[in-house]
Amino acid sequence: MRARIEDVAKVAGVSPKTVSRVLNNERNVREDTRQRILEAVRSLDYRPHPSARSLAANRSFLVALLYDNPSPSYMMEVQDGVLEACDAQRYSMMLQPLDATSPHFVEQVGKLISERRLDGLILTPPISDHADLLACLREWGVPFACVAPRDRQCAGVVLDERRAACEMVMHLASLGHRRIGHIIGHPDHGASSWRLDGYRDGLEQSGLRYDHRLVMQGRFSFDSGVVATRAMLSLASPPTAIFAANDDMAAGVIWAASEAGLAVPRDLSVCGFDDTPMSRQIWPSLTTIHQPCRDMGRIAATQLLRTIRDGEGAMVYAKFALCLRGSTGRVPERPRRDAPAGH
Amino acid sequence: MRARIEDVAKVAGVSPKTVSRVLNNERNVREDTRQRILEAVRSLDYRPHPSARSLAANRSFLVALLYDNPSPSYMMEVQDGVLEACDAQRYSMMLQPLDATSPHFVEQVGKLISERRLDGLILTPPISDHADLLACLREWGVPFACVAPRDRQCAGVVLDERRAACEMVMHLASLGHRRIGHIIGHPDHGASSWRLDGYRDGLEQSGLRYDHRLVMQGRFSFDSGVVATRAMLSLASPPTAIFAANDDMAAGVIWAASEAGLAVPRDLSVCGFDDTPMSRQIWPSLTTIHQPCRDMGRIAATQLLRTIRDGEGAMVYAKFALCLRGSTGRVPERPRRDAPAGH
DNA sequence: CCGCGAATTGACAGCGCTGTCATTTCTGTC
DNA sequence: GACAGAAATGACAGCGCTGTCAATTCGCGG
């Protein structure tokens, strides 16, 4: 049978309550007592019983990570980061896939919270932008932290995606591109508008005019990238570079370009956003923007646990990085086929 | 404050123990009593307290899903399946990323089990092939279920990967290929040997000779696919088709082929294994073998829960499916460059 | 209507921990 | 050395549920 707190107390010659104090890092325990107790814990290989702790303390020490169908690699990394932070603070994480468009969405989350006695939630896009849910959580007093939310008035983590997109477009411009297309992400994701704004910033700072014909609506999916690209390539004056709002759509761009017989980057430069593993596994490898997803998961969890403990978590900025790879190149010297000169 | 079991009992006019019986689907409760209790549960919106239940029942109702750095999309799908099965039986799932090569691996798992009071484990490749761990779990009497283990004498789920690989190779042969290369997966994964065996079966059934020069060792990574392909393409008599043991390596094959100026599938047919999302996002889209990962996760969890409940889980076979896509094609009529005829 | 085994229900303790509050011990001051 | 106030420790109840086992009720043949 496993040792219980009472056994530890007996060995250390103190009361169970004092052992509990040490295990929970409470103040007001003399240093020598603490050492004696830790020694007893070690000698008995004592492990506190999570359920007993939860029951007595009236907290579950459990947080849930809510997600709705994002890219698996993104989610997996965020997950690992969250787990890392939770483990370090003796918290557990549970996962909950959800359908944010369901009419019972908020209700389901409420049920989850009360069923599992959750101490807090971590919301990932697009759930982190679900205004109804955020309002309810605030009303219920349930602590939460958001990953990349549109509204930054909460605990969590974001990237300056607008700046990142801007820099990417400026990079394209520096390669000589003057007709740079953009494929917008899913309309429900805050990221889509930041990236679009960044695209406009980048054009402006490069002295290029915004042309609405070069901007297509996508949905963050590979297929939507293909569709948008076919449309853009059939323009009278097609772009020489396309900046897709994520890597999946960028893969769609490369696909559609290959389909149309264009070589990337010779005939068309392509870049994405997210630095998914896939971006390095396609030919040519994709120029994109790296998000430190694992760090972001860790940060979000840390801010959530701070909120739970002290009632105050912050919105932390994570750093992005441009990954310049094979899918972008200098614009060709002579025009391609939309030749204005020559006739 | 939330309703407790006592409140439900009072409303239904029975003892708390009887309510507990109904909630846990125990036998020997009269039907009308059951109905009265369920009605009370509904009217009070009662939710049993998980920690209280665990503490009293001396079980955690928690299983862990152990993984070591597999492909994120694979893991994510397995995860969702496991969650589905656990939810249905009022169990919780926790995730545990691990390093199976660590010298303290088994010890770490043991610590995890006793710390979290786990009721069981689900092992994914390559952990499902870790002989030391399996031996310890059996010795400790810890229920577990395996996804795709080499040794099928345990509860879990597998695919007939050997058969799948065989069919893939036969398909290549039916397209006219006679020099079909293979890139073996990671040596520690059971899947690698099944797929290799299937490759040999496929050659044999197509009347082709096994040629060791056309078989390279890989490690399931994109990079290892690139390296193996470069080596194979530099052979005096290179293959006209390459069957990589997974999609990541197959992506590497396409990459290396593009690098070498070869067009896929015109100059080289390529196929993989796993049907990752990436396989549809590259150009050309990848011919591969689909594994129903989500189903497999669900099945593994179901068998684990059966093991926990009745002490007996089975090894279940899941169904694979060939996905014929753009990366494979008929072998060209006239030889390519290793022209034996001609000059 | 009685008696017996089976089906159904209930009383009670206790799972292992922490919150509350009382008690003891220490620290610094005059 | 006495004393106040702070720091450290302990006693005890109880978190909400289920296991054990005893008590009650039911069904049915004689």
XYZ file of C-alpha atoms (C1' of nucleotides) in Angstrom:
746
model
C 0.000 0.000 0.000
C 1.204 3.478 -0.802
C 2.314 5.743 2.033
C -0.157 8.352 3.182
C 0.435 11.803 4.550
C -0.097 10.454 8.036
C 2.832 8.062 7.630
C 5.075 10.870 6.515
C 3.961 12.929 9.488
C 4.774 10.099 11.860
C 8.253 9.602 10.421
C 9.009 13.305 10.504
C 7.520 13.681 13.964
C 5.003 16.361 12.994
C 1.288 16.595 12.295
C -0.201 15.750 8.888
C -1.170 19.366 8.503
C 2.436 20.492 8.642
C 3.380 17.974 5.990
C 0.567 19.352 3.892
C 1.983 22.842 4.359
C 5.358 21.797 3.064
C 3.920 19.962 0.095
C 1.894 22.969 -0.906
C 4.698 25.478 -0.430
C 2.884 27.376 2.261
C 4.785 29.893 4.311
C 5.413 29.708 8.020
C 7.221 26.405 8.251
C 10.645 26.409 9.888
C 13.426 25.478 7.524
C 14.641 22.522 9.591
C 11.103 21.158 9.870
C 10.698 21.470 6.114
C 13.911 19.546 5.518
C 12.926 16.810 7.951
C 9.590 16.425 6.198
C 11.091 16.391 2.716
C 13.504 13.724 3.915
C 10.592 11.635 5.200
C 8.737 12.119 1.926
C 11.749 10.854 0.056
C 12.388 7.889 2.306
C 8.792 6.704 2.040
C 8.529 7.561 -1.655
C 5.363 9.388 -0.756
C 3.032 10.687 -3.514
C 0.042 12.779 -2.491
C -3.257 11.370 -3.711
C -4.631 13.785 -6.336
C -8.283 13.004 -5.698
C -8.003 13.375 -1.971
C -6.241 16.666 -2.468
C -8.869 17.920 -4.876
C -11.711 16.843 -2.693
C -10.369 18.443 0.447
C -9.078 21.594 -1.209
C -12.212 22.014 -3.279
C -10.196 22.545 -6.461
C -9.558 20.098 -9.260
C -6.038 21.237 -10.176
C -7.257 20.555 -13.680
C -7.399 22.869 -16.675
C -8.815 22.128 -20.096
C -7.320 22.998 -23.446
C -10.160 23.785 -25.830
C -9.679 23.510 -29.570
C -11.691 23.368 -32.723
C -10.104 21.685 -35.656
C -6.920 23.667 -36.050
C -3.860 22.281 -37.784
C -2.693 19.159 -35.954
C 0.937 20.197 -35.851
C 0.045 23.595 -34.420
C -2.181 22.069 -31.784
C 0.256 19.340 -30.876
C 2.975 21.844 -30.171
C 0.731 24.122 -28.170
C -0.362 21.055 -26.217
C 3.164 20.067 -25.363
C 3.872 23.563 -24.116
C 0.753 23.607 -21.980
C 1.594 20.218 -20.543
C 5.070 21.391 -19.682
C 3.776 24.356 -17.698
C 1.026 22.355 -15.994
C 3.351 19.567 -14.941
C 5.712 22.062 -13.401
C 2.946 23.341 -11.156
C 1.298 20.042 -10.286
C -1.685 20.774 -12.478
C -3.271 18.408 -14.957
C -4.437 19.242 -18.448
C -7.367 17.750 -20.236
C -8.149 18.147 -23.910
C -11.471 19.059 -25.349
C -12.177 19.146 -29.064
C -15.258 21.236 -29.747
C -17.376 22.596 -32.522
C -17.430 26.335 -31.987
C -20.206 26.796 -34.514
C -22.611 24.529 -32.665
C -25.647 26.324 -31.246
C -24.994 24.657 -27.873
C -21.340 25.566 -27.802
C -21.317 27.808 -24.753
C -23.627 25.465 -22.921
C -21.329 22.535 -23.648
C -18.370 24.375 -22.248
C -20.384 25.234 -19.146
C -21.293 21.606 -18.710
C -17.679 20.602 -19.111
C -16.584 23.059 -16.446
C -19.092 21.896 -13.895
C -18.753 18.216 -14.675
C -14.979 18.175 -14.427
C -14.799 20.905 -11.819
C -12.280 22.692 -14.018
C -10.094 25.336 -12.405
C -9.549 27.127 -15.700
C -9.510 27.048 -19.489
C -7.053 27.674 -22.270
C -8.693 28.798 -25.481
C -7.106 28.411 -28.896
C -8.197 30.041 -32.160
C -10.937 30.283 -33.245
C -12.430 29.644 -29.802
C -10.324 32.433 -28.330
C -12.395 34.850 -30.434
C -15.809 33.518 -29.438
C -17.289 36.629 -27.851
C -20.252 34.861 -26.256
C -18.029 32.340 -24.570
C -15.649 34.976 -23.246
C -18.565 36.963 -21.860
C -19.979 33.898 -20.099
C -16.639 32.879 -18.646
C -16.202 36.360 -17.219
C -19.698 36.266 -15.791
C -19.152 32.836 -14.271
C -15.811 33.922 -12.873
C -14.009 31.069 -14.593
C -10.315 31.852 -15.125
C -9.119 31.512 -18.689
C -6.205 32.345 -20.963
C -6.274 32.829 -24.703
C -3.864 31.912 -27.439
C -3.799 34.582 -30.151
C -7.135 36.247 -29.365
C -8.392 39.220 -31.311
C -9.203 41.064 -28.103
C -6.080 41.450 -26.037
C -7.790 42.487 -22.830
C -7.285 39.098 -21.228
C -4.561 36.776 -20.033
C -2.754 34.819 -22.700
C -0.248 35.063 -25.470
C -0.111 36.640 -28.926
C 2.276 37.284 -31.731
C 2.587 40.589 -33.544
C 1.227 38.905 -36.631
C 0.533 42.183 -38.353
C 4.167 43.165 -38.096
C 5.220 39.690 -39.264
C 3.004 39.860 -42.346
C 4.263 43.339 -43.069
C 7.864 42.211 -42.969
C 7.111 39.293 -45.234
C 5.536 41.547 -47.846
C 8.420 43.971 -47.586
C 10.760 41.082 -48.197
C 8.861 40.156 -51.350
C 9.004 43.740 -52.477
C 12.742 43.799 -51.867
C 13.030 40.867 -54.283
C 11.548 43.068 -56.947
C 7.923 41.940 -56.788
C 5.422 44.685 -57.502
C 2.258 42.643 -57.958
C 1.940 40.726 -54.713
C -1.251 38.784 -54.117
C -2.747 37.865 -50.791
C -5.087 35.059 -49.802
C -7.011 35.937 -46.659
C -7.560 33.313 -43.964
C -10.796 32.080 -42.454
C -13.122 35.009 -41.756
C -13.791 33.828 -38.174
C -10.151 33.911 -37.155
C -8.672 37.109 -35.797
C -5.392 36.119 -37.376
C -6.890 36.622 -40.822
C -7.459 40.311 -40.334
C -4.094 40.936 -38.700
C -2.334 39.254 -41.554
C -4.364 41.209 -44.078
C -3.576 44.450 -42.266
C 0.092 43.506 -42.247
C -0.084 42.835 -45.962
C -1.435 46.340 -46.532
C 1.208 47.830 -44.248
C 3.894 45.997 -46.177
C 2.626 47.262 -49.511
C 2.443 50.786 -48.230
C 5.887 50.747 -46.700
C 7.236 49.408 -49.978
C 5.501 52.112 -51.961
C 3.110 49.706 -53.665
C -0.543 50.330 -54.368
C -3.214 48.055 -52.835
C -5.117 46.288 -55.591
C -8.295 44.537 -54.474
C -8.138 42.173 -57.443
C -5.006 40.650 -55.974
C -6.707 39.840 -52.658
C -8.858 36.752 -52.388
C -10.846 35.317 -49.531
C -9.702 31.876 -48.360
C -10.533 29.688 -45.393
C -7.112 28.565 -44.177
C -7.579 25.256 -46.028
C -5.437 23.778 -48.751
C -8.421 23.670 -51.108
C -9.262 27.305 -50.568
C -5.676 28.122 -51.503
C -6.005 26.207 -54.742
C -9.263 27.918 -55.669
C -7.988 31.399 -54.882
C -4.803 30.819 -56.840
C -6.613 29.585 -59.939
C -8.659 32.771 -59.834
C -5.642 34.981 -59.358
C -3.600 33.326 -62.088
C -6.380 33.864 -64.577
C -6.309 37.618 -64.098
C -5.233 39.697 -67.022
C -2.348 40.864 -64.920
C -1.554 38.076 -62.472
C 0.717 38.507 -59.441
C 4.373 37.502 -59.466
C 4.191 36.604 -55.798
C 1.451 35.340 -53.525
C 1.448 35.681 -49.778
C -1.021 33.180 -48.330
C -2.247 33.738 -44.785
C -1.147 30.263 -43.742
C 0.985 27.377 -44.917
C -1.874 25.086 -45.892
C -3.162 27.662 -48.345
C 0.385 28.346 -49.520
C 0.722 24.640 -50.296
C -2.466 25.051 -52.294
C -0.864 27.940 -54.169
C 2.138 25.828 -55.109
C -0.170 23.013 -56.122
C -2.263 25.247 -58.345
C 0.858 26.816 -59.805
C 2.237 23.375 -60.689
C -1.125 22.491 -62.133
C -0.925 25.582 -64.317
C 2.564 24.663 -65.433
C 4.278 27.439 -63.547
C 7.548 26.809 -61.746
C 7.965 28.087 -58.230
C 9.796 30.340 -57.545
C 10.859 31.065 -61.140
C 7.405 32.058 -62.371
C 5.729 32.687 -59.058
C 7.027 33.310 -55.564
C 4.949 31.881 -52.751
C 5.011 32.332 -49.036
C 2.900 31.250 -46.114
C 2.537 31.714 -42.398
C 2.986 29.261 -39.488
C 6.037 27.191 -40.376
C 4.220 23.872 -40.188
C 6.381 20.748 -40.665
C 4.800 20.398 -44.085
C 6.382 23.673 -45.162
C 9.770 21.947 -45.160
C 8.470 18.813 -46.821
C 7.259 20.231 -50.075
C 9.223 21.178 -53.108
C 10.244 23.874 -53.123
C 10.391 24.349 -49.371
C 8.170 27.163 -48.279
C 9.157 30.641 -47.201
C 7.021 31.301 -44.171
C 6.782 32.817 -40.708
C 7.631 30.800 -37.667
C 5.427 30.908 -34.584
C 6.928 29.455 -31.401
C 3.827 27.352 -30.717
C 5.269 25.346 -27.904
C 6.418 28.464 -26.102
C 3.038 30.001 -26.715
C 1.330 27.023 -25.107
C 3.651 27.242 -22.152
C 3.099 30.953 -21.778
C -0.679 30.681 -22.032
C -0.739 27.969 -19.373
C 1.559 29.958 -17.127
C -0.673 33.015 -17.401
C -3.733 30.893 -16.713
C -2.188 29.433 -13.580
C -1.222 32.926 -12.469
C -4.810 34.003 -12.986
C -6.014 31.073 -10.931
C -3.554 31.764 -8.150
C -3.438 35.557 -7.954
C -6.417 36.586 -10.018
C -4.211 38.357 -12.536
C -2.634 37.101 -15.709
C -1.050 39.172 -18.434
C -1.114 39.219 -22.225
C 2.385 38.259 -23.310
C 3.934 38.851 -26.715
C 5.830 35.978 -28.320
C 8.426 36.479 -31.041
C 7.987 35.512 -34.662
C 10.750 34.783 -37.177
C 10.832 34.952 -40.957
C 11.951 31.671 -42.526
C 13.312 32.413 -45.966
C 13.338 29.238 -48.038
C 13.072 28.021 -51.583
C 9.605 29.143 -52.620
C 10.492 32.807 -53.001
C 12.960 34.381 -55.368
C 13.772 37.506 -57.334
C 11.210 38.557 -59.840
C 12.384 37.608 -63.346
C 14.029 40.389 -65.367
C 11.750 40.100 -68.334
C 7.987 39.875 -68.087
C 6.459 36.428 -68.168
C 3.372 36.262 -70.330
C 1.310 39.266 -69.383
C 3.938 41.046 -71.430
C 2.997 44.711 -71.745
C 5.921 45.340 -74.081
C 6.692 43.354 -77.197
C 2.988 43.481 -78.106
C -23.642 25.266 -4.467
C -23.839 22.149 -6.598
C -26.236 19.362 -5.613
C -24.704 16.365 -3.882
C -25.708 12.763 -4.018
C -27.449 13.181 -0.683
C -29.738 15.835 -2.155
C -30.674 13.555 -5.001
C -31.370 10.761 -2.530
C -33.630 13.012 -0.499
C -35.621 14.106 -3.539
C -35.995 10.552 -4.783
C -36.795 9.233 -1.322
C -33.989 6.671 -1.249
C -30.563 6.334 0.348
C -27.450 7.845 -1.231
C -26.128 4.367 -1.828
C -29.026 3.536 -4.107
C -28.433 6.679 -6.112
C -24.818 5.633 -6.420
C -25.947 2.254 -7.722
C -28.006 3.844 -10.455
C -25.246 6.233 -11.469
C -22.793 3.375 -11.771
C -25.137 1.089 -13.652
C -25.115 -1.566 -10.977
C -27.669 -4.359 -11.145
C -30.352 -5.049 -8.593
C -32.179 -1.752 -8.636
C -35.910 -1.876 -9.341
C -36.846 -0.159 -12.552
C -39.266 2.298 -10.964
C -36.669 3.252 -8.361
C -34.123 3.839 -11.113
C -36.528 6.085 -12.986
C -37.375 8.068 -9.880
C -33.688 8.614 -9.202
C -32.861 9.602 -12.779
C -35.696 12.081 -12.615
C -34.266 13.571 -9.423
C -30.814 13.738 -10.991
C -32.249 15.649 -13.903
C -34.313 18.035 -11.821
C -31.345 18.957 -9.636
C -28.892 19.001 -12.551
C -26.724 16.749 -10.456
C -23.128 15.967 -11.517
C -21.166 13.475 -9.463
C -17.910 14.852 -8.101
C -15.062 13.071 -9.907
C -12.561 13.381 -7.089
C -14.964 12.119 -4.455
C -15.813 9.219 -6.661
C -12.178 8.361 -7.291
C -11.259 8.644 -3.679
C -14.055 6.442 -2.426
C -13.872 3.920 -5.248
C -10.097 3.751 -5.085
C -9.803 4.185 -8.841
C -8.861 7.277 -10.782
C -11.037 6.716 -13.854
C -8.031 8.109 -15.667
C -5.955 6.574 -18.428
C -2.846 8.013 -20.029
C -1.978 8.131 -23.692
C 1.790 7.720 -24.021
C 3.603 8.935 -27.103
C 7.091 9.676 -28.281
C 7.422 12.148 -31.053
C 5.247 10.570 -33.739
C 3.768 12.568 -36.553
C 1.488 15.244 -35.085
C -1.386 14.491 -37.422
C -1.253 10.801 -36.609
C -1.179 11.451 -32.905
C -3.887 14.071 -33.025
C -6.284 11.677 -34.692
C -5.495 8.823 -32.369
C -6.030 11.242 -29.496
C -9.439 12.271 -30.704
C -10.458 8.629 -30.991
C -9.249 7.820 -27.508
C -11.057 10.832 -26.099
C -14.246 9.761 -27.790
C -14.155 6.307 -26.220
C -13.137 7.601 -22.788
C -15.856 10.237 -22.701
C -18.444 7.635 -23.524
C -17.478 5.622 -20.465
C -16.950 8.459 -18.009
C -13.202 8.057 -18.093
C -10.646 10.819 -18.488
C -7.577 10.784 -20.657
C -4.276 12.423 -19.941
C -1.452 12.890 -22.382
C 2.146 12.074 -21.726
C 4.928 12.839 -24.182
C 7.982 10.734 -23.370
C 11.448 9.906 -24.576
C 11.480 6.146 -25.045
C 15.239 6.104 -25.437
C 15.878 7.637 -22.040
C 17.593 5.301 -19.575
C 14.934 6.152 -16.994
C 12.041 5.569 -19.332
C 10.393 2.645 -17.544
C 10.969 4.272 -14.194
C 9.329 7.470 -15.442
C 6.279 5.586 -16.552
C 6.112 3.847 -13.193
C 6.289 7.180 -11.439
C 3.548 8.536 -13.654
C 1.282 5.612 -12.857
C 1.695 5.887 -9.122
C 1.592 9.671 -9.041
C -1.583 9.956 -11.062
C -3.060 6.697 -9.837
C -3.640 5.714 -13.453
C -6.120 2.947 -14.152
C -4.447 2.050 -17.431
C -2.246 3.071 -20.342
C -2.505 3.344 -24.081
C 0.814 2.912 -25.848
C 1.542 4.245 -29.310
C 4.486 3.364 -31.558
C 7.337 3.148 -30.819
C 6.451 2.807 -27.129
C 4.115 -0.064 -27.920
C 7.214 -2.069 -28.890
C 9.255 -1.292 -25.790
C 9.750 -4.810 -24.433
C 11.017 -3.728 -21.008
C 8.029 -1.515 -20.454
C 5.549 -4.197 -21.488
C 7.213 -6.688 -19.164
C 7.046 -4.280 -16.238
C 3.436 -3.375 -16.868
C 2.510 -7.050 -16.858
C 4.459 -7.594 -13.669
C 2.848 -4.600 -11.996
C -0.572 -5.711 -13.182
C -1.223 -2.373 -14.895
C -3.810 -2.710 -17.686
C -2.656 -1.411 -21.044
C -3.584 -1.445 -24.709
C -1.261 -0.996 -27.665
C -1.624 0.757 -30.975
C 0.168 -1.162 -33.727
C 2.504 -3.245 -31.553
C 4.904 -5.767 -33.026
C 3.797 -8.378 -30.503
C 0.102 -9.020 -30.888
C -0.364 -10.918 -27.647
C -1.995 -8.004 -25.903
C -5.085 -5.820 -26.057
C -5.092 -3.142 -28.706
C -5.428 -2.474 -32.385
C -3.347 -3.154 -35.478
C -3.523 -2.891 -39.205
C -2.403 -5.610 -41.561
C 0.392 -3.352 -42.704
C 2.239 -6.166 -44.386
C -0.750 -6.864 -46.595
C -1.173 -3.145 -47.283
C 2.445 -2.756 -48.359
C 2.156 -5.843 -50.508
C -0.877 -4.469 -52.315
C 0.863 -1.169 -52.893
C 3.862 -2.818 -54.488
C 1.596 -5.006 -56.618
C -0.130 -1.861 -57.776
C 3.184 -0.358 -58.816
C 4.043 -3.553 -60.651
C 0.708 -3.459 -62.420
C 1.682 -0.012 -63.745
C 4.648 -1.615 -65.413
C 7.348 -0.883 -62.866
C 9.985 -3.555 -62.550
C 12.617 -1.750 -60.540
C 10.790 -0.690 -57.409
C 12.817 0.786 -54.569
C 11.933 0.764 -50.914
C 12.982 3.033 -48.083
C 12.702 1.276 -44.743
C 11.331 3.116 -41.717
C 12.904 3.650 -38.340
C 14.565 0.452 -37.128
C 12.895 0.652 -33.713
C 9.379 0.662 -35.126
C 7.636 -2.641 -35.721
C 5.867 -1.030 -38.653
C 9.175 -0.792 -40.528
C 9.637 -4.538 -40.691
C 6.011 -5.260 -41.602
C 6.181 -2.798 -44.443
C 9.475 -4.228 -45.620
C 8.024 -7.747 -45.482
C 5.009 -6.552 -47.423
C 7.313 -4.993 -50.003
C 9.022 -8.354 -50.488
C 5.681 -10.135 -50.675
C 4.529 -7.693 -53.308
C 7.646 -8.201 -55.430
C 7.310 -11.953 -55.174
C 3.642 -11.984 -56.055
C 4.421 -9.803 -59.055
C 7.191 -12.079 -60.180
C 9.931 -9.536 -59.445
C 13.310 -10.287 -57.961
C 14.341 -8.654 -54.655
C 17.381 -6.453 -55.204
C 19.096 -5.260 -52.032
C 20.555 -2.254 -53.827
C 17.046 -0.877 -54.200
C 16.376 -1.031 -50.473
C 17.667 1.726 -48.209
C 17.433 2.252 -44.499
C 15.548 5.381 -43.452
C 14.255 6.709 -40.148
C 10.705 7.796 -41.007
C 11.927 11.395 -41.335
C 11.724 13.667 -44.348
C 15.492 14.096 -44.339
C 16.155 10.364 -44.303
C 13.904 10.082 -47.361
C 15.946 12.706 -49.177
C 19.236 11.000 -48.347
C 18.041 7.542 -49.348
C 16.630 8.848 -52.612
C 19.820 10.623 -53.603
C 21.653 7.362 -53.070
C 19.133 5.365 -55.048
C 19.023 7.790 -57.945
C 22.750 7.635 -58.307
C 22.691 3.906 -58.903
C 23.774 2.664 -62.299
C 20.311 1.278 -62.716
C 18.005 3.454 -60.631
C 14.414 2.506 -59.751
C 11.422 3.773 -61.720
C 9.307 3.741 -58.576
C 10.025 4.198 -54.890
C 7.797 2.978 -52.097
C 8.709 4.823 -48.920
C 7.611 3.316 -45.615
C 5.830 6.515 -44.624
C 4.603 9.776 -46.102
C 7.278 11.986 -44.590
C 9.966 9.984 -46.317
C 7.905 9.905 -49.514
C 7.810 13.686 -49.407
C 11.577 13.511 -49.132
C 11.652 11.308 -52.225
C 9.659 13.847 -54.226
C 11.867 16.607 -52.939
C 15.054 14.806 -53.938
C 13.574 13.901 -57.292
C 12.722 17.542 -57.960
C 16.196 18.480 -56.865
C 17.590 16.011 -59.388
C 15.417 17.466 -62.107
C 13.132 14.461 -62.352
C 9.394 14.917 -62.769
C 7.040 12.870 -60.620
C 5.389 10.651 -61.755
C 6.720 10.920 -65.304
C 10.295 9.991 -64.432
C 9.702 8.455 -61.046
C 6.630 7.095 -59.296
C 6.497 7.645 -55.557
C 4.244 6.306 -52.855
C 4.094 6.470 -49.109
C 2.213 5.103 -46.151
C -0.079 6.808 -43.592
C -2.152 9.276 -45.594
C -1.086 12.287 -43.576
C -2.775 15.593 -44.471
C 0.494 16.627 -46.064
C 0.134 13.864 -48.631
C -2.690 15.804 -50.229
C -0.924 19.129 -49.970
C 2.105 18.438 -52.068
C 2.429 18.444 -55.788
C 1.840 15.896 -57.082
C -0.462 14.548 -54.409
C 0.863 11.382 -52.916
C -0.303 7.845 -53.539
C -0.361 6.292 -50.094
C -2.112 3.966 -47.663
C -4.774 5.250 -45.359
C -4.859 4.203 -41.728
C -8.071 4.974 -39.833
C -6.172 6.579 -36.945
C -9.167 7.959 -35.183
C -10.912 4.594 -35.236
C -7.726 2.976 -34.060
C -7.552 5.326 -31.087
C -11.153 4.595 -30.256
C -10.637 0.851 -30.539
C -7.481 0.880 -28.428
C -9.256 2.838 -25.699
C -12.271 0.563 -25.835
C -10.075 -2.505 -25.449
C -8.212 -0.874 -22.594
C -11.430 -0.097 -20.756
C -12.579 -3.659 -21.315
C -9.311 -4.858 -19.842
C -9.795 -2.623 -16.839
C -13.367 -3.768 -16.340
C -13.263 -7.468 -17.177
C -9.576 -8.208 -17.240
C -9.703 -9.138 -20.891
C -9.186 -7.024 -23.978
C -8.657 -8.240 -27.528
C -6.338 -7.369 -30.376
C -8.553 -5.878 -33.064
C -7.715 -5.499 -36.745
C -8.503 -2.178 -38.394
C -8.920 -1.763 -42.137
C -6.479 0.009 -44.418
C -7.219 1.550 -47.802
C -5.024 2.319 -50.772
C -5.246 5.952 -51.870
C -4.199 6.195 -55.487
C -3.226 9.745 -56.315
C -0.990 11.764 -58.557
C 2.488 10.631 -57.571
C 2.298 7.272 -59.311
C 1.875 6.517 -62.962
C 2.636 4.032 -65.710
C 6.249 3.412 -66.364
C 7.317 5.282 -69.527
C 7.439 3.201 -72.731
C 11.005 4.006 -73.573
C 13.798 3.858 -71.038
C 14.775 7.080 -69.395
C 18.493 7.527 -69.172
C 19.798 4.232 -68.005
C 19.064 3.316 -71.612
C 20.387 -0.157 -72.269
C 19.289 0.017 -75.888
C 19.905 2.961 -78.201
C 23.533 3.877 -78.460
C -50.695 -17.980 4.942
C -45.768 -19.502 6.030
C -41.080 -19.918 5.033
C -37.075 -19.624 2.238
C -33.769 -17.862 -0.964
C -33.104 -14.053 -3.945
C -33.573 -9.328 -4.949
C -33.443 -4.822 -3.254
C -32.258 -1.232 -0.143
C -29.943 1.146 3.625
C -26.536 2.330 7.608
C -22.192 3.446 8.328
C -17.481 3.983 8.009
C -13.787 5.821 5.775
C -11.028 6.899 1.272
C -6.555 10.811 2.075
C -6.222 15.158 2.199
C -6.824 20.424 3.560
C -9.507 24.477 5.772
C -10.385 26.588 10.112
C -9.164 27.893 14.205
C -6.960 26.992 18.544
C -2.594 26.346 20.709
C 2.193 26.493 21.343
C 6.648 28.424 20.485
C 9.614 31.962 19.180
C 11.377 36.954 18.774
C 12.370 41.309 20.094
C 11.652 45.072 23.467
C 11.725 47.379 27.730
C 12.882 38.288 32.860
C 8.211 39.530 31.527
C 5.267 40.496 27.805
C 3.114 41.419 23.362
C 2.816 40.074 18.910
C 4.244 37.148 15.254
C 5.469 32.685 13.641
C 4.934 27.871 13.723
C 2.337 23.881 14.637
C -1.555 20.865 15.685
C -6.545 19.092 16.489
C -10.367 18.152 14.207
C -13.952 18.046 11.117
C -15.454 17.107 6.773
C -14.939 17.346 1.392
C -18.699 13.737 -1.554
C -18.699 9.544 -2.700
C -18.602 4.071 -2.560
C -17.441 -0.585 -0.270
C -19.094 -3.689 3.119
C -22.376 -5.893 5.250
C -26.711 -5.992 7.517
C -31.688 -5.320 7.041
C -35.715 -5.363 4.539
C -38.783 -6.686 0.908
C -40.238 -9.671 -2.762
C -41.613 -13.927 -5.260
C -43.190 -18.310 -4.992
C -43.928 -23.254 -3.748
C -46.223 -25.909 -0.330
